[in-house]
Amino acid sequence: MLNLVNKSPFERLAMESCLRVAPKGSAIVFLEDGVYAVTKGTAAAAKIQAAAEGSAIYVLGPDLDARGVDRERVMDGVTEIDYGGFVDLVVEHGTPQSWL
Amino acid sequence: MLNLVNKSPFERLAMESCLRVAPKGSAIVFLEDGVYAVTKGTAAAAKIQAAAEGSAIYVLGPDLDARGVDRERVMDGVTEIDYGGFVDLVVEHGTPQSWL
Amino acid sequence: MKFGILVNEGPFTHQASDSAYQFAKAAIEKGHEVLRVFFYYDGVNNANKLSEPQSDDRNLVKLWGELGKEHNIDLVVCIAAALRRGIKQDVLADGFRISGLGQLIEVGIAADRTVVFGD
Amino acid sequence: MKFGILVNEGPFTHQASDSAYQFAKAAIEKGHEVLRVFFYYDGVNNANKLSEPQSDDRNLVKLWGELGKEHNIDLVVCIAAALRRGIKQDVLADGFRISGLGQLIEVGIAADRTVVFGD
Amino acid sequence: MSEEVVFDTEGVRKNFMFLNRKAPYGTIYALEILEMILISAAFEQNTTVAFMDDGVYQIKKGQNTKALGMKNFSPMYGVVEMEKEDAEEDEDVEMVWRIVVEQESMEARGLSPEDLVLDVEVLPAAEFGALMAQQDVILGG
Amino acid sequence: MSEEVVFDTEGVRKNFMFLNRKAPYGTIYALEILEMILISAAFEQNTTVAFMDDGVYQIKKGQNTKALGMKNFSPMYGVVEMEKEDAEEDEDVEMVWRIVVEQESMEARGLSPEDLVLDVEVLPAAEFGALMAQQDVILGG
């Protein structure tokens, strides 16, 4: 299962639901407003860091660019992908689940 | 200022923003999916109870009915209103702010 | 009192348009006046006359049009938001008109209260 | 691989339709096949040919239509969702067709992966 | 209008989950997913109708939308239950139907199975997640 | 089409707040509120352009939407700043323009005023709320 999270962790609780339910070690892709989740120094950072232990965390680069997120503010251990990389992940990891 | 909250406290953080920013003692109307906030025995109940100290809390009855919320599950101290009562509150309290 | 109402969402998808309609109706029943309802963002979809809900559901496009006509409420669809979303004269329901964002600011000045319904 | 895509939201209001479009394009560039894009909920508004965004913005209705034609993607608008929202043959953009919800289940069975884009 | 396209799905049986995570009436997702589930039955796929987060509220007993003028779709869940029974009784078809609720979501809302219009399996988050991981297609809104 | 209706607003000056609480690009609210603000300037009202919650992200520096194909509306905030300067310089009109950010929202996102494309007043939650309470009209989305 590949988890897709497109909501800001400061507006909605979609990410919490994903972290509570998704099997340990599931990969997570942050896209759209979800990309704010992987920025350093925010009130949500500790939760993501904890989730990152054992899960592969990806973030969509074009969505970071649109929102002006400087790369040095992206958390360590997060892998940046483009849409092609996003497609590859869906191929590799099987059924995607969009946490809308 | 009259605060209107139409989001479930389990899905979005709109209510938290309202409670953080709105001047102490501001009235709050819960409507639409916001009505779940004033039900007893939920994970969000303590927060609303704390807010209710000093604020007047209202809930829209037709929205409770639609969602099958039994009245004995509505927190003490919450005043139920209909749309007419909603209009009266907007007249009395001045500028409404919708926490969308 | 004089009310202005802003509707931010289309019919059906969010309850915003329903709540705004019920509020407007109640305000009129209480003897108040609703000067204008301004439809912005996806709210412009409330004016699509092709909307055809199931027979056992409410028809918000018609309900708004009738309320407007009966109580002389100015129903204004924002032209900029409407163009983007393909709401044009061809599909505009009875009772609505298309105009600029200035009409929202104007009613905000003219009304005693402006109430926003959205998502 | 064969992909099915579900688009839950209309153009502009949410990024869902943009993300789905970029995903579909990237999948094709990688040599995959997109069997069908199914437009449901407010997603049906992606097929409104009257949509006329500002000249410096993207036109999602056109982009979908062109992608569909060029790569033989079946663009299906759900009839039940579309009726409610006033998307009918009169305003249906080139390249789209209106059909039932069964078409979504069918592509879910036929595709190797079904990806959902929404709000 | 473009021409109809048909895909060959003969004899394929996949695991479909319809995942409900939104409250009813505030948005239309609950109603339109329900329409999706009812149509899907004809395709004889393994089906899990799942409720978590505010989606649990969709099946709360006692819904009455009269004052709102909105359609009360709560009775339509009875049809979901019938489809499940049909699937269980049909000996010709090896098809599994389940109706599941995530326990943590239900409890956080102060609800119990007696509050719900459907007979459900209550699954703790970990089991609910494990079931999600077995799906071929997860549809939601 | 219905006929045009005009209300008499001559000489009335109210306090308008345009409240931005949503992130840019994920939804259109940021762009369409901005269009609202720019149109409003002609009406010479007291104007507060306010950012809180994810709305603070709207004015983050360095936005580049090229790869998304979406319109980058970030430069349009420059016009908001110009309107504010015009209002301050115009001695014939007693009109107040303010651009404010709620401090708690900004800090929770790890941002500081140097990250923003606008010169803003940073207000703690209590002051921000007090300012909201002084408004005649609060518009948002």
XYZ file of C-alpha atoms in Angstrom, chain F residues 22 49 77 86:
4
model
C -5.752 28.555 3.371
C -5.512 42.106 4.733
C 0.663 40.759 -3.631
C -1.590 54.851 -1.972
